[in-house]
């Protein structure tokens, strides 16, 4: 399984190089499917979504598909996923994305499709793989409002592949509160490992091996009692 879990999308050459290596062919010879599902639960201006979609489209794919996970029969959704070489999960509300996968009975088929494809996540799209995607982690991270926005108090991880949790947009000007002090407070309360990554970084998982591709800054906290690992240009 090949995952490239970004904070802000494919923003730099290191990420693009990593994706090319994982894909093993030119973008012009591959199909991509863009999943905007998480974005529809996020209020406010969606110019960022158009910018990200245009950035991805501009890479020159053989086919660029757009697929929402809600409203279509599960088999139709899974066929569209299997038709793609790269599955791209966009940003927004990660709880809505997770609940769309589980609520539409897509988890098993989605995961099976990813076994032979590359998955790229943007923000919320990168946050759905942890087994610690729960209402407990929502309280620790401070994301409970995003869950309650959906009229929900609980959430089930659709995949549960990793014990570590990913939190994006570290040091982002769009989220000015996400500084070192913010990360320290969360890490001090968490009873699970956390990657904090900025918009120039991505967590890469290739055949069970995890590392960070970065032209920016990131932090990793194994657990609340361990020393922090951080890096720059670590890809």
JSON list of C-alpha atoms in Angstrom, two decimals:
[
{"chain": "A", "resi": 1, "resn": "UNK", "atom": "CA", "xyz": [0.00, 0.00, 0.00]},
{"chain": "A", "resi": 2, "resn": "UNK", "atom": "CA", "xyz": [1.36, 3.41, -1.03]},
{"chain": "A", "resi": 3, "resn": "UNK", "atom": "CA", "xyz": [0.12, 6.52, 0.79]},
{"chain": "A", "resi": 4, "resn": "UNK", "atom": "CA", "xyz": [1.31, 10.13, 0.51]},
{"chain": "A", "resi": 5, "resn": "UNK", "atom": "CA", "xyz": [-0.45, 12.03, 3.28]},
{"chain": "A", "resi": 6, "resn": "UNK", "atom": "CA", "xyz": [0.03, 15.76, 2.81]},
{"chain": "A", "resi": 7, "resn": "UNK", "atom": "CA", "xyz": [-1.05, 18.78, 4.80]},
{"chain": "A", "resi": 8, "resn": "UNK", "atom": "CA", "xyz": [-1.53, 21.23, 1.94]},
{"chain": "A", "resi": 9, "resn": "UNK", "atom": "CA", "xyz": [-1.50, 19.14, -1.22]},
{"chain": "A", "resi": 10, "resn": "UNK", "atom": "CA", "xyz": [1.27, 18.54, -3.74]},
{"chain": "A", "resi": 11, "resn": "UNK", "atom": "CA", "xyz": [3.05, 21.84, -3.20]},
{"chain": "A", "resi": 12, "resn": "UNK", "atom": "CA", "xyz": [6.69, 21.13, -3.92]},
{"chain": "A", "resi": 13, "resn": "UNK", "atom": "CA", "xyz": [9.12, 19.10, -5.96]},
{"chain": "A", "resi": 14, "resn": "UNK", "atom": "CA", "xyz": [9.89, 16.63, -3.20]},
{"chain": "A", "resi": 15, "resn": "UNK", "atom": "CA", "xyz": [6.25, 15.58, -2.96]},
{"chain": "A", "resi": 16, "resn": "UNK", "atom": "CA", "xyz": [5.88, 15.36, -6.73]},
{"chain": "A", "resi": 17, "resn": "UNK", "atom": "CA", "xyz": [9.03, 13.27, -6.95]},
{"chain": "A", "resi": 18, "resn": "UNK", "atom": "CA", "xyz": [7.74, 10.97, -4.23]},
{"chain": "A", "resi": 19, "resn": "UNK", "atom": "CA", "xyz": [4.44, 10.55, -6.07]},
{"chain": "A", "resi": 20, "resn": "UNK", "atom": "CA", "xyz": [6.19, 9.76, -9.35]},
{"chain": "A", "resi": 21, "resn": "UNK", "atom": "CA", "xyz": [8.30, 7.12, -7.64]},
{"chain": "A", "resi": 22, "resn": "UNK", "atom": "CA", "xyz": [5.29, 5.57, -5.95]},
{"chain": "A", "resi": 23, "resn": "UNK", "atom": "CA", "xyz": [3.25, 5.58, -9.16]},
{"chain": "A", "resi": 24, "resn": "UNK", "atom": "CA", "xyz": [6.05, 4.20, -11.32]},
{"chain": "A", "resi": 25, "resn": "UNK", "atom": "CA", "xyz": [4.84, 5.85, -14.52]},
{"chain": "A", "resi": 26, "resn": "UNK", "atom": "CA", "xyz": [4.37, 9.36, -15.96]},
{"chain": "A", "resi": 27, "resn": "UNK", "atom": "CA", "xyz": [1.29, 11.26, -14.82]},
{"chain": "A", "resi": 28, "resn": "UNK", "atom": "CA", "xyz": [0.21, 11.46, -18.48]},
{"chain": "A", "resi": 29, "resn": "UNK", "atom": "CA", "xyz": [-0.10, 7.67, -18.49]},
{"chain": "A", "resi": 30, "resn": "UNK", "atom": "CA", "xyz": [-2.23, 7.45, -15.33]},
{"chain": "A", "resi": 31, "resn": "UNK", "atom": "CA", "xyz": [-5.79, 8.13, -14.19]},
{"chain": "A", "resi": 32, "resn": "UNK", "atom": "CA", "xyz": [-6.56, 10.11, -11.04]},
{"chain": "A", "resi": 33, "resn": "UNK", "atom": "CA", "xyz": [-9.84, 10.35, -9.16]},
{"chain": "A", "resi": 34, "resn": "UNK", "atom": "CA", "xyz": [-10.40, 13.42, -6.97]},
{"chain": "A", "resi": 35, "resn": "UNK", "atom": "CA", "xyz": [-12.67, 12.94, -3.92]},
{"chain": "A", "resi": 36, "resn": "UNK", "atom": "CA", "xyz": [-14.04, 16.29, -2.62]},
{"chain": "A", "resi": 37, "resn": "UNK", "atom": "CA", "xyz": [-16.38, 14.66, -0.05]},
{"chain": "A", "resi": 38, "resn": "UNK", "atom": "CA", "xyz": [-14.71, 16.11, 3.05]},
{"chain": "A", "resi": 39, "resn": "UNK", "atom": "CA", "xyz": [-15.00, 19.64, 1.67]},
{"chain": "A", "resi": 40, "resn": "UNK", "atom": "CA", "xyz": [-18.80, 19.78, 1.54]},
{"chain": "A", "resi": 41, "resn": "UNK", "atom": "CA", "xyz": [-19.05, 19.66, 5.35]},
{"chain": "A", "resi": 42, "resn": "UNK", "atom": "CA", "xyz": [-16.62, 22.57, 5.71]},
{"chain": "A", "resi": 43, "resn": "UNK", "atom": "CA", "xyz": [-18.36, 25.98, 5.79]},
{"chain": "A", "resi": 44, "resn": "UNK", "atom": "CA", "xyz": [-17.00, 29.15, 4.27]},
{"chain": "A", "resi": 45, "resn": "UNK", "atom": "CA", "xyz": [-15.09, 30.04, 1.15]},
{"chain": "A", "resi": 46, "resn": "UNK", "atom": "CA", "xyz": [-13.98, 27.08, -0.98]},
{"chain": "A", "resi": 47, "resn": "UNK", "atom": "CA", "xyz": [-11.46, 28.85, -3.16]},
{"chain": "A", "resi": 48, "resn": "UNK", "atom": "CA", "xyz": [-8.78, 26.61, -1.62]},
{"chain": "A", "resi": 49, "resn": "UNK", "atom": "CA", "xyz": [-10.58, 23.58, -3.07]},
{"chain": "A", "resi": 50, "resn": "UNK", "atom": "CA", "xyz": [-10.55, 25.00, -6.58]},
{"chain": "A", "resi": 51, "resn": "UNK", "atom": "CA", "xyz": [-6.89, 25.95, -6.25]},
{"chain": "A", "resi": 52, "resn": "UNK", "atom": "CA", "xyz": [-5.98, 22.45, -5.13]},
{"chain": "A", "resi": 53, "resn": "UNK", "atom": "CA", "xyz": [-8.05, 20.80, -7.84]},
{"chain": "A", "resi": 54, "resn": "UNK", "atom": "CA", "xyz": [-6.47, 23.03, -10.49]},
{"chain": "A", "resi": 55, "resn": "UNK", "atom": "CA", "xyz": [-2.99, 22.32, -9.13]},
{"chain": "A", "resi": 56, "resn": "UNK", "atom": "CA", "xyz": [-3.59, 18.58, -9.36]},
{"chain": "A", "resi": 57, "resn": "UNK", "atom": "CA", "xyz": [-5.28, 18.80, -12.76]},
{"chain": "A", "resi": 58, "resn": "UNK", "atom": "CA", "xyz": [-2.33, 20.80, -14.08]},
{"chain": "A", "resi": 59, "resn": "UNK", "atom": "CA", "xyz": [-0.03, 17.81, -13.68]},
{"chain": "A", "resi": 60, "resn": "UNK", "atom": "CA", "xyz": [-1.45, 16.49, -16.95]},
{"chain": "A", "resi": 61, "resn": "UNK", "atom": "CA", "xyz": [-3.18, 13.21, -16.17]},
{"chain": "A", "resi": 62, "resn": "UNK", "atom": "CA", "xyz": [-4.54, 10.86, -18.81]},
{"chain": "A", "resi": 63, "resn": "UNK", "atom": "CA", "xyz": [-7.92, 11.10, -17.09]},
{"chain": "A", "resi": 64, "resn": "UNK", "atom": "CA", "xyz": [-9.07, 13.35, -14.23]},
{"chain": "A", "resi": 65, "resn": "UNK", "atom": "CA", "xyz": [-12.23, 12.07, -12.53]},
{"chain": "A", "resi": 66, "resn": "UNK", "atom": "CA", "xyz": [-14.19, 13.70, -9.67]},
{"chain": "A", "resi": 67, "resn": "UNK", "atom": "CA", "xyz": [-16.11, 11.40, -7.32]},
{"chain": "A", "resi": 68, "resn": "UNK", "atom": "CA", "xyz": [-18.26, 12.11, -4.27]},
{"chain": "A", "resi": 69, "resn": "UNK", "atom": "CA", "xyz": [-18.67, 9.15, -1.92]},
{"chain": "A", "resi": 70, "resn": "UNK", "atom": "CA", "xyz": [-22.30, 9.95, -1.07]},
{"chain": "A", "resi": 71, "resn": "UNK", "atom": "CA", "xyz": [-25.39, 9.38, -3.18]},
{"chain": "A", "resi": 72, "resn": "UNK", "atom": "CA", "xyz": [-24.11, 6.73, -5.57]},
{"chain": "A", "resi": 73, "resn": "UNK", "atom": "CA", "xyz": [-24.47, 2.96, -5.18]},
{"chain": "A", "resi": 74, "resn": "UNK", "atom": "CA", "xyz": [-21.40, 1.52, -3.42]},
{"chain": "A", "resi": 75, "resn": "UNK", "atom": "CA", "xyz": [-20.51, -0.65, -6.40]},
{"chain": "A", "resi": 76, "resn": "UNK", "atom": "CA", "xyz": [-20.45, 2.40, -8.68]},
{"chain": "A", "resi": 77, "resn": "UNK", "atom": "CA", "xyz": [-18.13, 4.22, -6.28]},
{"chain": "A", "resi": 78, "resn": "UNK", "atom": "CA", "xyz": [-15.80, 1.24, -6.01]},
{"chain": "A", "resi": 79, "resn": "UNK", "atom": "CA", "xyz": [-15.69, 0.77, -9.78]},
{"chain": "A", "resi": 80, "resn": "UNK", "atom": "CA", "xyz": [-14.63, 4.40, -10.18]},
{"chain": "A", "resi": 81, "resn": "UNK", "atom": "CA", "xyz": [-11.93, 3.94, -7.53]},
{"chain": "A", "resi": 82, "resn": "UNK", "atom": "CA", "xyz": [-10.64, 0.82, -9.28]},
{"chain": "A", "resi": 83, "resn": "UNK", "atom": "CA", "xyz": [-10.51, 2.68, -12.60]},
{"chain": "A", "resi": 84, "resn": "UNK", "atom": "CA", "xyz": [-8.01, 5.15, -11.12]},
{"chain": "A", "resi": 85, "resn": "UNK", "atom": "CA", "xyz": [-4.29, 4.73, -10.61]},
{"chain": "A", "resi": 86, "resn": "UNK", "atom": "CA", "xyz": [-4.17, 7.52, -8.02]},
{"chain": "A", "resi": 87, "resn": "UNK", "atom": "CA", "xyz": [-6.93, 8.19, -5.48]},
{"chain": "A", "resi": 88, "resn": "UNK", "atom": "CA", "xyz": [-6.83, 11.75, -4.11]},
{"chain": "A", "resi": 89, "resn": "UNK", "atom": "CA", "xyz": [-8.77, 12.58, -0.94]},
{"chain": "A", "resi": 90, "resn": "UNK", "atom": "CA", "xyz": [-9.25, 16.31, -0.51]},
{"chain": "A", "resi": 91, "resn": "UNK", "atom": "CA", "xyz": [-9.54, 18.42, 2.61]},
{"chain": "A", "resi": 92, "resn": "UNK", "atom": "CA", "xyz": [-12.42, 19.66, 4.75]},
{"chain": "A", "resi": 93, "resn": "UNK", "atom": "CA", "xyz": [-14.03, 17.78, 7.62]},
{"chain": "A", "resi": 94, "resn": "UNK", "atom": "CA", "xyz": [-12.27, 14.47, 8.20]},
{"chain": "A", "resi": 95, "resn": "UNK", "atom": "CA", "xyz": [-15.10, 13.15, 10.35]},
{"chain": "A", "resi": 96, "resn": "UNK", "atom": "CA", "xyz": [-17.54, 13.63, 7.48]},
{"chain": "A", "resi": 97, "resn": "UNK", "atom": "CA", "xyz": [-15.15, 11.81, 5.15]},
{"chain": "A", "resi": 98, "resn": "UNK", "atom": "CA", "xyz": [-14.73, 8.93, 7.62]},
{"chain": "A", "resi": 99, "resn": "UNK", "atom": "CA", "xyz": [-18.48, 8.68, 8.23]},
{"chain": "A", "resi": 100, "resn": "UNK", "atom": "CA", "xyz": [-19.16, 8.76, 4.47]},
{"chain": "A", "resi": 101, "resn": "UNK", "atom": "CA", "xyz": [-16.88, 5.75, 4.01]},
{"chain": "A", "resi": 102, "resn": "UNK", "atom": "CA", "xyz": [-18.31, 3.73, 6.88]},
{"chain": "A", "resi": 103, "resn": "UNK", "atom": "CA", "xyz": [-21.91, 4.86, 6.42]},
{"chain": "A", "resi": 104, "resn": "UNK", "atom": "CA", "xyz": [-21.95, 3.85, 2.76]},
{"chain": "A", "resi": 105, "resn": "UNK", "atom": "CA", "xyz": [-20.32, 0.46, 3.43]},
{"chain": "A", "resi": 106, "resn": "UNK", "atom": "CA", "xyz": [-17.25, 1.41, 1.40]},
{"chain": "A", "resi": 107, "resn": "UNK", "atom": "CA", "xyz": [-14.47, 0.66, 3.87]},
{"chain": "A", "resi": 108, "resn": "UNK", "atom": "CA", "xyz": [-13.56, -2.87, 2.80]},
{"chain": "A", "resi": 109, "resn": "UNK", "atom": "CA", "xyz": [-13.79, -2.19, -0.93]},
{"chain": "A", "resi": 110, "resn": "UNK", "atom": "CA", "xyz": [-11.98, 1.14, -0.61]},
{"chain": "A", "resi": 111, "resn": "UNK", "atom": "CA", "xyz": [-9.13, -0.47, 1.30]},
{"chain": "A", "resi": 112, "resn": "UNK", "atom": "CA", "xyz": [-8.92, -3.33, -1.19]},
{"chain": "A", "resi": 113, "resn": "UNK", "atom": "CA", "xyz": [-8.66, -0.82, -4.06]},
{"chain": "A", "resi": 114, "resn": "UNK", "atom": "CA", "xyz": [-5.84, 1.00, -2.28]},
{"chain": "A", "resi": 115, "resn": "UNK", "atom": "CA", "xyz": [-3.76, -2.16, -2.11]},
{"chain": "A", "resi": 116, "resn": "UNK", "atom": "CA", "xyz": [-2.82, -1.70, -5.78]},
{"chain": "A", "resi": 117, "resn": "UNK", "atom": "CA", "xyz": [-3.08, 2.08, -6.12]},
{"chain": "A", "resi": 118, "resn": "UNK", "atom": "CA", "xyz": [-1.47, 5.22, -4.79]},
{"chain": "A", "resi": 119, "resn": "UNK", "atom": "CA", "xyz": [-3.46, 7.32, -2.33]},
{"chain": "A", "resi": 120, "resn": "UNK", "atom": "CA", "xyz": [-2.74, 11.02, -1.86]},
{"chain": "A", "resi": 121, "resn": "UNK", "atom": "CA", "xyz": [-4.41, 12.92, 0.95]},
{"chain": "A", "resi": 122, "resn": "UNK", "atom": "CA", "xyz": [-4.84, 16.63, 1.54]},
{"chain": "A", "resi": 123, "resn": "UNK", "atom": "CA", "xyz": [-5.43, 17.63, 5.18]},
{"chain": "A", "resi": 124, "resn": "UNK", "atom": "CA", "xyz": [-8.71, 15.85, 6.10]},
{"chain": "A", "resi": 125, "resn": "UNK", "atom": "CA", "xyz": [-8.03, 13.33, 3.37]},
{"chain": "A", "resi": 126, "resn": "UNK", "atom": "CA", "xyz": [-4.81, 12.42, 5.17]},
{"chain": "A", "resi": 127, "resn": "UNK", "atom": "CA", "xyz": [-6.38, 11.99, 8.60]},
{"chain": "A", "resi": 128, "resn": "UNK", "atom": "CA", "xyz": [-8.70, 9.00, 8.09]},
{"chain": "A", "resi": 129, "resn": "UNK", "atom": "CA", "xyz": [-6.22, 6.12, 8.39]},
{"chain": "A", "resi": 130, "resn": "UNK", "atom": "CA", "xyz": [-5.47, 6.14, 12.12]},
{"chain": "A", "resi": 131, "resn": "UNK", "atom": "CA", "xyz": [-7.13, 3.65, 14.44]},
{"chain": "A", "resi": 132, "resn": "UNK", "atom": "CA", "xyz": [-7.07, 6.55, 16.90]},
{"chain": "A", "resi": 133, "resn": "UNK", "atom": "CA", "xyz": [-9.59, 8.50, 14.83]},
{"chain": "A", "resi": 134, "resn": "UNK", "atom": "CA", "xyz": [-12.18, 8.50, 17.62]},
{"chain": "A", "resi": 135, "resn": "UNK", "atom": "CA", "xyz": [-14.23, 10.83, 19.76]},
{"chain": "A", "resi": 136, "resn": "UNK", "atom": "CA", "xyz": [-11.41, 10.54, 22.34]},
{"chain": "A", "resi": 137, "resn": "UNK", "atom": "CA", "xyz": [-8.80, 11.89, 19.94]},
{"chain": "A", "resi": 138, "resn": "UNK", "atom": "CA", "xyz": [-11.26, 14.61, 18.91]},
{"chain": "A", "resi": 139, "resn": "UNK", "atom": "CA", "xyz": [-11.28, 15.84, 22.52]},
{"chain": "A", "resi": 140, "resn": "UNK", "atom": "CA", "xyz": [-7.49, 15.60, 22.84]},
{"chain": "A", "resi": 141, "resn": "UNK", "atom": "CA", "xyz": [-6.80, 17.37, 19.55]},
{"chain": "A", "resi": 142, "resn": "UNK", "atom": "CA", "xyz": [-9.57, 19.92, 20.04]},
{"chain": "A", "resi": 143, "resn": "UNK", "atom": "CA", "xyz": [-11.64, 18.89, 17.01]},
{"chain": "A", "resi": 144, "resn": "UNK", "atom": "CA", "xyz": [-14.88, 17.96, 18.78]},
{"chain": "A", "resi": 145, "resn": "UNK", "atom": "CA", "xyz": [-16.71, 20.91, 17.20]},
{"chain": "A", "resi": 146, "resn": "UNK", "atom": "CA", "xyz": [-16.10, 19.43, 13.74]},
{"chain": "A", "resi": 147, "resn": "UNK", "atom": "CA", "xyz": [-17.70, 16.19, 14.91]},
{"chain": "A", "resi": 148, "resn": "UNK", "atom": "CA", "xyz": [-20.63, 17.88, 16.61]},
{"chain": "A", "resi": 149, "resn": "UNK", "atom": "CA", "xyz": [-21.22, 19.92, 13.44]},
{"chain": "A", "resi": 150, "resn": "UNK", "atom": "CA", "xyz": [-22.37, 16.65, 11.87]},
{"chain": "A", "resi": 151, "resn": "UNK", "atom": "CA", "xyz": [-24.83, 16.03, 14.69]},
{"chain": "A", "resi": 152, "resn": "UNK", "atom": "CA", "xyz": [-22.58, 13.23, 15.95]},
{"chain": "A", "resi": 153, "resn": "UNK", "atom": "CA", "xyz": [-20.79, 12.43, 19.20]},
{"chain": "A", "resi": 154, "resn": "UNK", "atom": "CA", "xyz": [-18.92, 9.32, 18.04]},
{"chain": "A", "resi": 155, "resn": "UNK", "atom": "CA", "xyz": [-16.86, 8.35, 15.02]},
{"chain": "A", "resi": 156, "resn": "UNK", "atom": "CA", "xyz": [-15.46, 5.06, 13.76]},
{"chain": "A", "resi": 157, "resn": "UNK", "atom": "CA", "xyz": [-12.14, 4.84, 11.96]},
{"chain": "A", "resi": 158, "resn": "UNK", "atom": "CA", "xyz": [-12.88, 3.45, 8.48]},
{"chain": "A", "resi": 159, "resn": "UNK", "atom": "CA", "xyz": [-9.49, 1.75, 8.10]},
{"chain": "A", "resi": 160, "resn": "UNK", "atom": "CA", "xyz": [-7.51, 1.75, 11.37]},
{"chain": "A", "resi": 161, "resn": "UNK", "atom": "CA", "xyz": [-4.19, 1.11, 9.66]},
{"chain": "A", "resi": 162, "resn": "UNK", "atom": "CA", "xyz": [-1.88, 2.95, 12.08]},
{"chain": "A", "resi": 163, "resn": "UNK", "atom": "CA", "xyz": [-1.70, 3.82, 15.74]},
{"chain": "A", "resi": 164, "resn": "UNK", "atom": "CA", "xyz": [-0.28, 7.28, 14.95]},
{"chain": "A", "resi": 165, "resn": "UNK", "atom": "CA", "xyz": [-2.49, 10.27, 14.27]},
{"chain": "A", "resi": 166, "resn": "UNK", "atom": "CA", "xyz": [-1.74, 12.99, 11.71]},
{"chain": "A", "resi": 167, "resn": "UNK", "atom": "CA", "xyz": [-2.48, 16.65, 12.39]},
{"chain": "A", "resi": 168, "resn": "UNK", "atom": "CA", "xyz": [-1.87, 19.04, 9.46]},
{"chain": "A", "resi": 169, "resn": "UNK", "atom": "CA", "xyz": [-1.20, 22.76, 8.96]},
{"chain": "A", "resi": 170, "resn": "UNK", "atom": "CA", "xyz": [1.52, 23.21, 11.57]},
{"chain": "A", "resi": 171, "resn": "UNK", "atom": "CA", "xyz": [2.85, 26.81, 11.35]},
{"chain": "A", "resi": 172, "resn": "UNK", "atom": "CA", "xyz": [0.27, 27.64, 8.66]},
{"chain": "A", "resi": 173, "resn": "UNK", "atom": "CA", "xyz": [-0.71, 31.32, 8.27]},
{"chain": "A", "resi": 174, "resn": "UNK", "atom": "CA", "xyz": [-4.26, 30.09, 7.69]},
{"chain": "A", "resi": 175, "resn": "UNK", "atom": "CA", "xyz": [-4.21, 28.52, 11.18]},
{"chain": "A", "resi": 176, "resn": "UNK", "atom": "CA", "xyz": [-2.11, 30.98, 13.21]},
{"chain": "A", "resi": 177, "resn": "UNK", "atom": "CA", "xyz": [-2.76, 29.16, 16.49]},
{"chain": "A", "resi": 178, "resn": "UNK", "atom": "CA", "xyz": [-0.94, 26.04, 15.26]},
{"chain": "A", "resi": 179, "resn": "UNK", "atom": "CA", "xyz": [2.50, 26.83, 16.61]},
{"chain": "A", "resi": 180, "resn": "UNK", "atom": "CA", "xyz": [4.93, 24.90, 18.80]},
{"chain": "A", "resi": 181, "resn": "UNK", "atom": "CA", "xyz": [3.03, 25.76, 21.97]},
{"chain": "A", "resi": 182, "resn": "UNK", "atom": "CA", "xyz": [-0.18, 24.40, 20.44]},
{"chain": "A", "resi": 183, "resn": "UNK", "atom": "CA", "xyz": [1.55, 21.18, 19.40]},
{"chain": "A", "resi": 184, "resn": "UNK", "atom": "CA", "xyz": [3.17, 20.86, 22.84]},
{"chain": "A", "resi": 185, "resn": "UNK", "atom": "CA", "xyz": [-0.20, 21.13, 24.59]},
{"chain": "A", "resi": 186, "resn": "UNK", "atom": "CA", "xyz": [-1.75, 18.42, 22.43]},
{"chain": "A", "resi": 187, "resn": "UNK", "atom": "CA", "xyz": [1.25, 16.10, 22.65]},
{"chain": "A", "resi": 188, "resn": "UNK", "atom": "CA", "xyz": [1.30, 16.49, 26.42]},
{"chain": "A", "resi": 189, "resn": "UNK", "atom": "CA", "xyz": [-2.26, 15.16, 26.67]},
{"chain": "A", "resi": 190, "resn": "UNK", "atom": "CA", "xyz": [-2.19, 12.52, 23.94]},
{"chain": "A", "resi": 191, "resn": "UNK", "atom": "CA", "xyz": [-1.92, 8.82, 24.72]},
{"chain": "A", "resi": 192, "resn": "UNK", "atom": "CA", "xyz": [-1.20, 8.02, 21.06]},
{"chain": "A", "resi": 193, "resn": "UNK", "atom": "CA", "xyz": [1.61, 8.99, 18.64]},
{"chain": "A", "resi": 194, "resn": "UNK", "atom": "CA", "xyz": [1.13, 12.15, 16.55]},
{"chain": "A", "resi": 195, "resn": "UNK", "atom": "CA", "xyz": [2.71, 13.58, 13.43]},
{"chain": "A", "resi": 196, "resn": "UNK", "atom": "CA", "xyz": [2.37, 17.35, 13.18]},
{"chain": "A", "resi": 197, "resn": "UNK", "atom": "CA", "xyz": [3.25, 18.46, 9.63]},
{"chain": "A", "resi": 198, "resn": "UNK", "atom": "CA", "xyz": [3.32, 21.79, 7.84]},
{"chain": "A", "resi": 199, "resn": "UNK", "atom": "CA", "xyz": [1.98, 22.48, 4.36]},
{"chain": "A", "resi": 200, "resn": "UNK", "atom": "CA", "xyz": [5.34, 21.65, 2.74]},
{"chain": "A", "resi": 201, "resn": "UNK", "atom": "CA", "xyz": [5.47, 18.17, 4.32]},
{"chain": "A", "resi": 202, "resn": "UNK", "atom": "CA", "xyz": [3.86, 14.76, 3.90]},
{"chain": "A", "resi": 203, "resn": "UNK", "atom": "CA", "xyz": [3.91, 11.45, 5.72]},
{"chain": "A", "resi": 204, "resn": "UNK", "atom": "CA", "xyz": [4.80, 8.72, 3.22]},
{"chain": "A", "resi": 205, "resn": "UNK", "atom": "CA", "xyz": [3.88, 5.06, 3.72]},
{"chain": "A", "resi": 206, "resn": "UNK", "atom": "CA", "xyz": [5.32, 2.56, 1.22]},
{"chain": "A", "resi": 207, "resn": "UNK", "atom": "CA", "xyz": [4.81, -1.16, 1.82]},
{"chain": "A", "resi": 208, "resn": "UNK", "atom": "CA", "xyz": [4.61, -0.69, 5.59]},
{"chain": "A", "resi": 209, "resn": "UNK", "atom": "CA", "xyz": [7.56, 1.71, 5.90]},
{"chain": "A", "resi": 210, "resn": "UNK", "atom": "CA", "xyz": [6.76, 5.22, 7.14]},
{"chain": "A", "resi": 211, "resn": "UNK", "atom": "CA", "xyz": [8.86, 8.36, 6.70]},
{"chain": "A", "resi": 212, "resn": "UNK", "atom": "CA", "xyz": [8.41, 12.08, 6.08]},
{"chain": "A", "resi": 213, "resn": "UNK", "atom": "CA", "xyz": [8.88, 13.90, 2.77]},
{"chain": "A", "resi": 214, "resn": "UNK", "atom": "CA", "xyz": [9.45, 17.57, 3.50]},
{"chain": "A", "resi": 215, "resn": "UNK", "atom": "CA", "xyz": [10.71, 20.89, 2.28]},
{"chain": "A", "resi": 216, "resn": "UNK", "atom": "CA", "xyz": [9.37, 22.45, 5.45]},
{"chain": "A", "resi": 217, "resn": "UNK", "atom": "CA", "xyz": [8.99, 21.52, 9.12]},
{"chain": "A", "resi": 218, "resn": "UNK", "atom": "CA", "xyz": [7.34, 18.70, 11.01]},
{"chain": "A", "resi": 219, "resn": "UNK", "atom": "CA", "xyz": [7.25, 17.06, 14.44]},
{"chain": "A", "resi": 220, "resn": "UNK", "atom": "CA", "xyz": [6.64, 13.53, 15.64]},
{"chain": "A", "resi": 221, "resn": "UNK", "atom": "CA", "xyz": [5.67, 12.62, 19.20]},
{"chain": "A", "resi": 222, "resn": "UNK", "atom": "CA", "xyz": [5.73, 8.84, 19.82]},
{"chain": "A", "resi": 223, "resn": "UNK", "atom": "CA", "xyz": [3.53, 9.27, 22.92]},
{"chain": "A", "resi": 224, "resn": "UNK", "atom": "CA", "xyz": [2.93, 11.72, 25.73]},
{"chain": "A", "resi": 225, "resn": "UNK", "atom": "CA", "xyz": [6.02, 10.63, 27.66]},
{"chain": "A", "resi": 226, "resn": "UNK", "atom": "CA", "xyz": [8.52, 10.40, 24.77]},
{"chain": "A", "resi": 227, "resn": "UNK", "atom": "CA", "xyz": [10.92, 12.92, 23.31]},
{"chain": "A", "resi": 228, "resn": "UNK", "atom": "CA", "xyz": [9.81, 14.86, 20.24]},
{"chain": "A", "resi": 229, "resn": "UNK", "atom": "CA", "xyz": [11.40, 14.19, 16.85]},
{"chain": "A", "resi": 230, "resn": "UNK", "atom": "CA", "xyz": [11.39, 17.07, 14.41]},
{"chain": "A", "resi": 231, "resn": "UNK", "atom": "CA", "xyz": [12.84, 17.77, 11.03]},
{"chain": "A", "resi": 232, "resn": "UNK", "atom": "CA", "xyz": [13.30, 20.06, 8.10]},
{"chain": "A", "resi": 233, "resn": "UNK", "atom": "CA", "xyz": [14.04, 19.00, 4.54]},
{"chain": "A", "resi": 234, "resn": "UNK", "atom": "CA", "xyz": [13.69, 15.43, 5.75]},
{"chain": "A", "resi": 235, "resn": "UNK", "atom": "CA", "xyz": [12.56, 13.87, 2.54]}
]
